[in-house]
PDB file of N, CA and C in Angstrom:
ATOM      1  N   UNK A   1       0.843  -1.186   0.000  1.00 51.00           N
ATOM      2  CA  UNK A   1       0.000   0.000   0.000  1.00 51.00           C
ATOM      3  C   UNK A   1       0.882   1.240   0.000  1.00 51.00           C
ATOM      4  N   UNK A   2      -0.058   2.050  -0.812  1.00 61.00           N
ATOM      5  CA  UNK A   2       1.207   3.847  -0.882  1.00 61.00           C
ATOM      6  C   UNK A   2       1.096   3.852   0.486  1.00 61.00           C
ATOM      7  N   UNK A   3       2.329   4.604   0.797  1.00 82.00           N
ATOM      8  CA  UNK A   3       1.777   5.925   2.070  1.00 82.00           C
ATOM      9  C   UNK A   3       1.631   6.902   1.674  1.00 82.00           C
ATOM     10  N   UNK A   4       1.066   7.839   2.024  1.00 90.00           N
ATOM     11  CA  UNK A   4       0.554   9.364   2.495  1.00 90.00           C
ATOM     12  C   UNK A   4       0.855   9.918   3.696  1.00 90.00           C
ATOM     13  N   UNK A   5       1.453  10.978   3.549  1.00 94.00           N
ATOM     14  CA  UNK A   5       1.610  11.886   4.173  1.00 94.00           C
ATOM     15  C   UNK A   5       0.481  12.614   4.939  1.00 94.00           C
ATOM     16  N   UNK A   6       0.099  12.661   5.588  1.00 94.00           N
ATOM     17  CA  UNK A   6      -0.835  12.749   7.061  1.00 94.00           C
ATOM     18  C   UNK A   6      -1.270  14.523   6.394  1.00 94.00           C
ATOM     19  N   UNK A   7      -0.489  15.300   6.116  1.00 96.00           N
ATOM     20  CA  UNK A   7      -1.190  16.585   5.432  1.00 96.00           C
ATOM     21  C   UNK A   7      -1.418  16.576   4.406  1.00 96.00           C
ATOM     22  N   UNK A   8      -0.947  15.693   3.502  1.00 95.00           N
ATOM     23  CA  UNK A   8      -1.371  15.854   2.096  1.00 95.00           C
ATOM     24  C   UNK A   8      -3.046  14.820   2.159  1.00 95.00           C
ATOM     25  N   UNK A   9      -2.874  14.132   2.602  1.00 96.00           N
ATOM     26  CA  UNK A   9      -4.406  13.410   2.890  1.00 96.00           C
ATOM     27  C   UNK A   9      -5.598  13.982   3.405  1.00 96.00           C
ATOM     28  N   UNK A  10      -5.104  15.151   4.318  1.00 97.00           N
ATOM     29  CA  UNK A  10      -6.377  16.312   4.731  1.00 97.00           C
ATOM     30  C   UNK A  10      -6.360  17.405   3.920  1.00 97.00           C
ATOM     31  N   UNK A  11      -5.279  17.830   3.037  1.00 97.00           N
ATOM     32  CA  UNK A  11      -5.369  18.728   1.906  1.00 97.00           C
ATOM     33  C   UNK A  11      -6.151  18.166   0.533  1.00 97.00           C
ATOM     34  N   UNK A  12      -6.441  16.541   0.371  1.00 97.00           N
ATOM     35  CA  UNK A  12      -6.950  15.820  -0.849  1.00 97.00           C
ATOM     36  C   UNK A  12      -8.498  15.974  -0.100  1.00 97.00           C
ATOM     37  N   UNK A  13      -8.575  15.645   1.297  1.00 97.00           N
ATOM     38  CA  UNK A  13      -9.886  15.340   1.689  1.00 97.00           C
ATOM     39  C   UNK A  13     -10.758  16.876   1.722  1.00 97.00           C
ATOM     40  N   UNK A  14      -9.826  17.821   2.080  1.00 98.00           N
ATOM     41  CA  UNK A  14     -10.283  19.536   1.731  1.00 98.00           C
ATOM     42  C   UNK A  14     -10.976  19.524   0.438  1.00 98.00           C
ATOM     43  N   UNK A  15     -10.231  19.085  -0.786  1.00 97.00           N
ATOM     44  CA  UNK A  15     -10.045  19.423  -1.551  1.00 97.00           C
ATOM     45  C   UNK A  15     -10.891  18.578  -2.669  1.00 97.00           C
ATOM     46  N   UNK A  16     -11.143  17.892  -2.257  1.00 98.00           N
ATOM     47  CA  UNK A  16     -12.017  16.348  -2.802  1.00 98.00           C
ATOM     48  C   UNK A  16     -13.119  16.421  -1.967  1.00 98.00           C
ATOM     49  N   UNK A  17     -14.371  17.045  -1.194  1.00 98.00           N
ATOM     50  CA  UNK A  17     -14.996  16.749  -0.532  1.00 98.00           C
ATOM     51  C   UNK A  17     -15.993  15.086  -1.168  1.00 98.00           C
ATOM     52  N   UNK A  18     -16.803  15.030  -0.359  1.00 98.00           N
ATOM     53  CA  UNK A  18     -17.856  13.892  -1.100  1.00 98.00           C
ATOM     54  C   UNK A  18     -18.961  15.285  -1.361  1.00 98.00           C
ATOM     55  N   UNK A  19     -19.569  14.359  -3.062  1.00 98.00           N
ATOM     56  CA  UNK A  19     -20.272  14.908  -3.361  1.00 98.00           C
ATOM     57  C   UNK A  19     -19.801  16.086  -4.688  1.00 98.00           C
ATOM     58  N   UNK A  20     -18.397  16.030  -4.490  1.00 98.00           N
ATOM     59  CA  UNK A  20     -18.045  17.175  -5.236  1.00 98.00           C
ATOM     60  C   UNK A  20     -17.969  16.689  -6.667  1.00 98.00           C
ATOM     61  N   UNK A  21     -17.896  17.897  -7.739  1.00 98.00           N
ATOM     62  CA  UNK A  21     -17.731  16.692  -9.395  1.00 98.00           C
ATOM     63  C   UNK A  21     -16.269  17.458  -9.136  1.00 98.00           C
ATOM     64  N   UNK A  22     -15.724  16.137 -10.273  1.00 98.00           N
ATOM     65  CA  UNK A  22     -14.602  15.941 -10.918  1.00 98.00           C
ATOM     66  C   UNK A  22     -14.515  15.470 -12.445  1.00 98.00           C
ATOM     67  N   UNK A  23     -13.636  16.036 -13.207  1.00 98.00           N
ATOM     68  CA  UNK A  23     -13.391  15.697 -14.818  1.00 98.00           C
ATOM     69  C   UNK A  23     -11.982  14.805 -14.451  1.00 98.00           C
ATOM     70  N   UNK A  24     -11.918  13.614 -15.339  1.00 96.00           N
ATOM     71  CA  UNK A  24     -10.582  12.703 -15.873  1.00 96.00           C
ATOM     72  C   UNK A  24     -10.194  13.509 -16.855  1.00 96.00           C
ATOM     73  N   UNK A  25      -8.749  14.117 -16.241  1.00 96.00           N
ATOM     74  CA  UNK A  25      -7.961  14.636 -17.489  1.00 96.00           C
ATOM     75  C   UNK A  25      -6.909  13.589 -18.108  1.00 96.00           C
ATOM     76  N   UNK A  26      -6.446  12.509 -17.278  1.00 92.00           N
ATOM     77  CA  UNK A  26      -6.410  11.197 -17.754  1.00 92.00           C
ATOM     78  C   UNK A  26      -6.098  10.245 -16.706  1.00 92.00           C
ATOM     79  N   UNK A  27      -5.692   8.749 -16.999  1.00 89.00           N
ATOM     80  CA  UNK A  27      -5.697   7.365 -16.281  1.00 89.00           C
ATOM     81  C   UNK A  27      -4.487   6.981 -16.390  1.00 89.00           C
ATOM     82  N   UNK A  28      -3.599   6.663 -15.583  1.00 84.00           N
ATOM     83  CA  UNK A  28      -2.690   6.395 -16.137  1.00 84.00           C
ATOM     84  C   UNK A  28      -2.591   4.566 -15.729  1.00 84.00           C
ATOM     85  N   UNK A  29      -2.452   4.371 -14.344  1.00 64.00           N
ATOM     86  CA  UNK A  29      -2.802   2.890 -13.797  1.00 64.00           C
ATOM     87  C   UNK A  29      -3.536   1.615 -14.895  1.00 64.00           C
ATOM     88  N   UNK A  30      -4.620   2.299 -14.955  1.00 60.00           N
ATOM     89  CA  UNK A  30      -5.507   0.884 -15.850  1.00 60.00           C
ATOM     90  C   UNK A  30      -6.469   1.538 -17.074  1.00 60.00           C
ATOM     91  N   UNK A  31      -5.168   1.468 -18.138  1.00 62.00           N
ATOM     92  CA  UNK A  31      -5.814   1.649 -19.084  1.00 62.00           C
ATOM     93  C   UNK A  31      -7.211   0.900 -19.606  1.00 62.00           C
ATOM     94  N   UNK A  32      -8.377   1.662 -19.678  1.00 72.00           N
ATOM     95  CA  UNK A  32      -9.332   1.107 -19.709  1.00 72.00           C
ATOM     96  C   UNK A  32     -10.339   2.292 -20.972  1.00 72.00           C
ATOM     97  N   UNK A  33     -10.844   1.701 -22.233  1.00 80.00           N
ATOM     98  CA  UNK A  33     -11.591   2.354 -22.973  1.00 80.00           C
ATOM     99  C   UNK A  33     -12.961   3.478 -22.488  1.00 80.00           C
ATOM    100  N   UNK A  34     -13.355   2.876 -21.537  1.00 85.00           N
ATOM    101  CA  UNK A  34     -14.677   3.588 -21.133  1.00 85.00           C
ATOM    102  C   UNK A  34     -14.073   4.408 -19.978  1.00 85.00           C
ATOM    103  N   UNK A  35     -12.513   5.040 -19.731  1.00 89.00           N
ATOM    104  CA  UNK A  35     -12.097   5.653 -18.837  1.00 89.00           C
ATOM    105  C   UNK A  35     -11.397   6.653 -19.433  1.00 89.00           C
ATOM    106  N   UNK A  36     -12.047   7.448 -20.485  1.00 91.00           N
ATOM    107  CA  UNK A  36     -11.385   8.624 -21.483  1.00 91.00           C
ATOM    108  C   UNK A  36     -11.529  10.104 -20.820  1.00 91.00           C
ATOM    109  N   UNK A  37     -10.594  11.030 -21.348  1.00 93.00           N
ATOM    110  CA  UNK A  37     -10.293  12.378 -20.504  1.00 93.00           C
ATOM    111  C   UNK A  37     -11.640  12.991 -21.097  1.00 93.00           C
ATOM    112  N   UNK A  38     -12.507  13.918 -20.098  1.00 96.00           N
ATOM    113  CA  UNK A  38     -13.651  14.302 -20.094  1.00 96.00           C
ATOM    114  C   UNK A  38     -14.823  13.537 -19.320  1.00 96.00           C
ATOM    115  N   UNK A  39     -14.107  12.552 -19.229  1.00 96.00           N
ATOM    116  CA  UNK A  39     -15.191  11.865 -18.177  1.00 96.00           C
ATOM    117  C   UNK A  39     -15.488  12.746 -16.896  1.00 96.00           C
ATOM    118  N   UNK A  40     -16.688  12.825 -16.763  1.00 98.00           N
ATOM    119  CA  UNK A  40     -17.323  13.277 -15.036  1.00 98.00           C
ATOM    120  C   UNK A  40     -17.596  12.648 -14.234  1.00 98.00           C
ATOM    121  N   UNK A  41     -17.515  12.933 -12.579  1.00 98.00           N
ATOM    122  CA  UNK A  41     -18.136  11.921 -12.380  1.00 98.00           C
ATOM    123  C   UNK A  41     -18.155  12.728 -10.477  1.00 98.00           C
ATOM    124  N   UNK A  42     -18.674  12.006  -9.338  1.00 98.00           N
ATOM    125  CA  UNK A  42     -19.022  12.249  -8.418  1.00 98.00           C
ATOM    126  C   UNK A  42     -18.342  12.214  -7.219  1.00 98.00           C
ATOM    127  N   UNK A  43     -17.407  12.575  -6.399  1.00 98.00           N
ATOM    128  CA  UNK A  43     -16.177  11.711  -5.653  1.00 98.00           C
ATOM    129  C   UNK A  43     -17.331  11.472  -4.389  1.00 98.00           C
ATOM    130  N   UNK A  44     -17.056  10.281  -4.244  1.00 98.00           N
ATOM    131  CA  UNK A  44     -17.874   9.079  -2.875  1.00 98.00           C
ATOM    132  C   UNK A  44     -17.085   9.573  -2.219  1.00 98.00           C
ATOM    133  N   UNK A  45     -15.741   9.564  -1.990  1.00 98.00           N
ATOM    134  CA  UNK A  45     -15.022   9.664  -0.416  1.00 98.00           C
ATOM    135  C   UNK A  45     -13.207   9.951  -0.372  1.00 98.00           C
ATOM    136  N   UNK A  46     -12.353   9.915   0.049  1.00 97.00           N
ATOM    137  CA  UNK A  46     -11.087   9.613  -0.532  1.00 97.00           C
ATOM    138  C   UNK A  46     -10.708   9.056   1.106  1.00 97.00           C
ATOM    139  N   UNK A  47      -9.777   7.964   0.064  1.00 96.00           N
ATOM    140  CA  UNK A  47      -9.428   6.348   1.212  1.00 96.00           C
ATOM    141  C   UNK A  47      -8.106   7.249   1.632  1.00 96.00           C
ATOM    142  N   UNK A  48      -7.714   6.079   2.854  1.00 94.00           N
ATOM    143  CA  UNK A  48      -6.838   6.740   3.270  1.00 94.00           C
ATOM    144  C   UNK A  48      -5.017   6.429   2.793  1.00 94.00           C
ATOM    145  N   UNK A  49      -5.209   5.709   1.614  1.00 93.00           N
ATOM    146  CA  UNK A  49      -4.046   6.219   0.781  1.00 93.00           C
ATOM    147  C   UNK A  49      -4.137   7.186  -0.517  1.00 93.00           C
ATOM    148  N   UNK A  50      -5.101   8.195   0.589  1.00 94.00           N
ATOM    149  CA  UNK A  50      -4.900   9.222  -0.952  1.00 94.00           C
ATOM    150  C   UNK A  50      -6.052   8.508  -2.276  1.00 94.00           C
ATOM    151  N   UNK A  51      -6.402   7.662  -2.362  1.00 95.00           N
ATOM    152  CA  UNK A  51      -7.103   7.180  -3.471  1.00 95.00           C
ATOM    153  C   UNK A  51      -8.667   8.033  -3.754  1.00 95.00           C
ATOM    154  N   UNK A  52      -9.034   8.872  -4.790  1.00 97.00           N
ATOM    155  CA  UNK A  52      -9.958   9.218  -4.714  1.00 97.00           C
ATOM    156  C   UNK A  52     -11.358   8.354  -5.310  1.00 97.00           C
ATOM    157  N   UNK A  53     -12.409   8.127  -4.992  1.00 98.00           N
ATOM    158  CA  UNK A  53     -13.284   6.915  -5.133  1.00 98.00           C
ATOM    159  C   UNK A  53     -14.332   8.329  -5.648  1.00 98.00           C
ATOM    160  N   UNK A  54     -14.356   8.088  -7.028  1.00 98.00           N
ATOM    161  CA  UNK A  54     -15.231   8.338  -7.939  1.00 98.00           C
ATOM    162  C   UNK A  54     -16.702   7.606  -8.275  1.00 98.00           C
ATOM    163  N   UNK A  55     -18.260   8.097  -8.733  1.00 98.00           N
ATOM    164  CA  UNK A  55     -18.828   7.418  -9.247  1.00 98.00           C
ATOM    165  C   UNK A  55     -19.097   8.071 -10.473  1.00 98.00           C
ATOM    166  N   UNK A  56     -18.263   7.533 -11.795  1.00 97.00           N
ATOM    167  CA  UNK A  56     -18.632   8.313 -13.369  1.00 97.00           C
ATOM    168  C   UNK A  56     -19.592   7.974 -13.622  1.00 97.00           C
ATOM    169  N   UNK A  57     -19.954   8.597 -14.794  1.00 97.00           N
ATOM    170  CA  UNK A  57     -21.053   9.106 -15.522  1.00 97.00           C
ATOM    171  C   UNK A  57     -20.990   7.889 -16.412  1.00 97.00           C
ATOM    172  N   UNK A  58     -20.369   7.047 -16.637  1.00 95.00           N
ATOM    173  CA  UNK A  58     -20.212   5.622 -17.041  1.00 95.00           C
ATOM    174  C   UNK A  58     -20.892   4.634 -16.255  1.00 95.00           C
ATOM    175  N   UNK A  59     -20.845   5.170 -15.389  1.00 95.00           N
ATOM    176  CA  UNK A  59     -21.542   3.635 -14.172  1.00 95.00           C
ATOM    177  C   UNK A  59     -20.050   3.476 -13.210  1.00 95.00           C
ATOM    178  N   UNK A  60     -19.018   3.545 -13.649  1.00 93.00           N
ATOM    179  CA  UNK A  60     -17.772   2.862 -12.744  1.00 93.00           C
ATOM    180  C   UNK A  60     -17.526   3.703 -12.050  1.00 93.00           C
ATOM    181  N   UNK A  61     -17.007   3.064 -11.018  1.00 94.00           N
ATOM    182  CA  UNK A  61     -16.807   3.310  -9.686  1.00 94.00           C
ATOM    183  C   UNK A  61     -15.454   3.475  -9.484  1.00 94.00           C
ATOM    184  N   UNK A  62     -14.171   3.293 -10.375  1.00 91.00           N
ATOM    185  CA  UNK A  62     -12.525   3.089 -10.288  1.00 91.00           C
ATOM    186  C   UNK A  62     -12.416   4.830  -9.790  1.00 91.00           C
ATOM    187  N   UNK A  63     -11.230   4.289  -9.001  1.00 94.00           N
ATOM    188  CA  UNK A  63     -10.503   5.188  -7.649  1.00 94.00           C
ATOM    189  C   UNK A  63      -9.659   6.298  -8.651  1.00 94.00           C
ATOM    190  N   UNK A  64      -9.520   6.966  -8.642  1.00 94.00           N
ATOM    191  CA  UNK A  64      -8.399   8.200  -9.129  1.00 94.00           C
ATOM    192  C   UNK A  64      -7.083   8.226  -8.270  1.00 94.00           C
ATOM    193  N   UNK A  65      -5.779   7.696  -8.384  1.00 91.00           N
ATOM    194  CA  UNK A  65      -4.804   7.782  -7.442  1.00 91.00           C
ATOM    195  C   UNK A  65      -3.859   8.740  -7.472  1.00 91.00           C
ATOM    196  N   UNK A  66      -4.316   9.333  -5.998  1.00 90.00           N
ATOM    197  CA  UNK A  66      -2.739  11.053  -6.109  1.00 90.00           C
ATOM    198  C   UNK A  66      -1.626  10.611  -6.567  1.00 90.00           C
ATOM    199  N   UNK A  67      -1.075  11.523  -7.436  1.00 88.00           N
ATOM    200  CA  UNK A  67      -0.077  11.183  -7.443  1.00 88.00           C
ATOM    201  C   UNK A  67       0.533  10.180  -9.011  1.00 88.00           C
ATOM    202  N   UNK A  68      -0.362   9.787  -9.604  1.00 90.00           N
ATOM    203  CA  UNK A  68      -0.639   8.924 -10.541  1.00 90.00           C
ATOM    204  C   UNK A  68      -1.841   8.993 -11.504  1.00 90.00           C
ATOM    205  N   UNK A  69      -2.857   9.253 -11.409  1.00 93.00           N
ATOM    206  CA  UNK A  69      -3.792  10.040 -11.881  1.00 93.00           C
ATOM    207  C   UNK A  69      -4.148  11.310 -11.957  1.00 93.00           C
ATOM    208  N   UNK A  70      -4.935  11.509 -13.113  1.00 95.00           N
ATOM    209  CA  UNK A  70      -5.107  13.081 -13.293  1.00 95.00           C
ATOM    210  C   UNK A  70      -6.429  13.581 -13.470  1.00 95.00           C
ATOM    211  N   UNK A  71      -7.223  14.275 -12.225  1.00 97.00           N
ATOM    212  CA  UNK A  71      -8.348  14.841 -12.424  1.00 97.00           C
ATOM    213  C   UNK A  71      -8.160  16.213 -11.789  1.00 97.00           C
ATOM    214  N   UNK A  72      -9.615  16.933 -12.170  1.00 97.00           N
ATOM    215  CA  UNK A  72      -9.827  18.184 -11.431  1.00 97.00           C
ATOM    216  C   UNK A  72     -11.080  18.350 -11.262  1.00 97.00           C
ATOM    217  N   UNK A  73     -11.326  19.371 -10.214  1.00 98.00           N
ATOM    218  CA  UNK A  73     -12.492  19.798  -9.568  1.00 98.00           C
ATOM    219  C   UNK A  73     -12.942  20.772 -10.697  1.00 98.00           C
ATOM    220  N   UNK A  74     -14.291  20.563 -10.699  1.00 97.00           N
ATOM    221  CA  UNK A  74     -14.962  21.027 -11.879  1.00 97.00           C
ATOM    222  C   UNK A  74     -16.311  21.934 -11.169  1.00 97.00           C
ATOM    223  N   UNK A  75     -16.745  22.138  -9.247  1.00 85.00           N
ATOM    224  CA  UNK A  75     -17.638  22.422  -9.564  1.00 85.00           C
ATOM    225  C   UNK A  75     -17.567  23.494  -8.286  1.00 85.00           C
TER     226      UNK A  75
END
Protein backbone atom coordinates (compact mmCIF):
# COMPACT_ATOMS: atom_id res chain seq x y z
CA UNK A 1 0.00 0.00 0.00
CA UNK A 2 1.21 3.85 -0.88
CA UNK A 3 1.78 5.92 2.07
CA UNK A 4 0.55 9.36 2.50
CA UNK A 5 1.61 11.89 4.17
CA UNK A 6 -0.84 12.75 7.06
CA UNK A 7 -1.19 16.59 5.43
CA UNK A 8 -1.37 15.85 2.10
CA UNK A 9 -4.41 13.41 2.89
CA UNK A 10 -6.38 16.31 4.73
CA UNK A 11 -5.37 18.73 1.91
CA UNK A 12 -6.95 15.82 -0.85
CA UNK A 13 -9.89 15.34 1.69
CA UNK A 14 -10.28 19.54 1.73
CA UNK A 15 -10.05 19.42 -1.55
CA UNK A 16 -12.02 16.35 -2.80
CA UNK A 17 -15.00 16.75 -0.53
CA UNK A 18 -17.86 13.89 -1.10
CA UNK A 19 -20.27 14.91 -3.36
CA UNK A 20 -18.04 17.17 -5.24
CA UNK A 21 -17.73 16.69 -9.39
CA UNK A 22 -14.60 15.94 -10.92
CA UNK A 23 -13.39 15.70 -14.82
CA UNK A 24 -10.58 12.70 -15.87
CA UNK A 25 -7.96 14.64 -17.49
CA UNK A 26 -6.41 11.20 -17.75
CA UNK A 27 -5.70 7.36 -16.28
CA UNK A 28 -2.69 6.39 -16.14
CA UNK A 29 -2.80 2.89 -13.80
CA UNK A 30 -5.51 0.88 -15.85
CA UNK A 31 -5.81 1.65 -19.08
CA UNK A 32 -9.33 1.11 -19.71
CA UNK A 33 -11.59 2.35 -22.97
CA UNK A 34 -14.68 3.59 -21.13
CA UNK A 35 -12.10 5.65 -18.84
CA UNK A 36 -11.39 8.62 -21.48
CA UNK A 37 -10.29 12.38 -20.50
CA UNK A 38 -13.65 14.30 -20.09
CA UNK A 39 -15.19 11.87 -18.18
CA UNK A 40 -17.32 13.28 -15.04
CA UNK A 41 -18.14 11.92 -12.38
CA UNK A 42 -19.02 12.25 -8.42
CA UNK A 43 -16.18 11.71 -5.65
CA UNK A 44 -17.87 9.08 -2.88
CA UNK A 45 -15.02 9.66 -0.42
CA UNK A 46 -11.09 9.61 -0.53
CA UNK A 47 -9.43 6.35 1.21
CA UNK A 48 -6.84 6.74 3.27
CA UNK A 49 -4.05 6.22 0.78
CA UNK A 50 -4.90 9.22 -0.95
CA UNK A 51 -7.10 7.18 -3.47
CA UNK A 52 -9.96 9.22 -4.71
CA UNK A 53 -13.28 6.91 -5.13
CA UNK A 54 -15.23 8.34 -7.94
CA UNK A 55 -18.83 7.42 -9.25
CA UNK A 56 -18.63 8.31 -13.37
CA UNK A 57 -21.05 9.11 -15.52
CA UNK A 58 -20.21 5.62 -17.04
CA UNK A 59 -21.54 3.64 -14.17
CA UNK A 60 -17.77 2.86 -12.74
CA UNK A 61 -16.81 3.31 -9.69
CA UNK A 62 -12.52 3.09 -10.29
CA UNK A 63 -10.50 5.19 -7.65
CA UNK A 64 -8.40 8.20 -9.13
CA UNK A 65 -4.80 7.78 -7.44
CA UNK A 66 -2.74 11.05 -6.11
CA UNK A 67 -0.08 11.18 -7.44
CA UNK A 68 -0.64 8.92 -10.54
CA UNK A 69 -3.79 10.04 -11.88
CA UNK A 70 -5.11 13.08 -13.29
CA UNK A 71 -8.35 14.84 -12.42
CA UNK A 72 -9.83 18.18 -11.43
CA UNK A 73 -12.49 19.80 -9.57
CA UNK A 74 -14.96 21.03 -11.88
CA UNK A 75 -17.64 22.42 -9.56
Amino acid sequence: MMQIRPEMLKKLREDYPTGCRVELIQMFEEPRKDMVPGLTGEVMFVDDAGGIHVAWSNGSTLAAIHGIDVIRRID
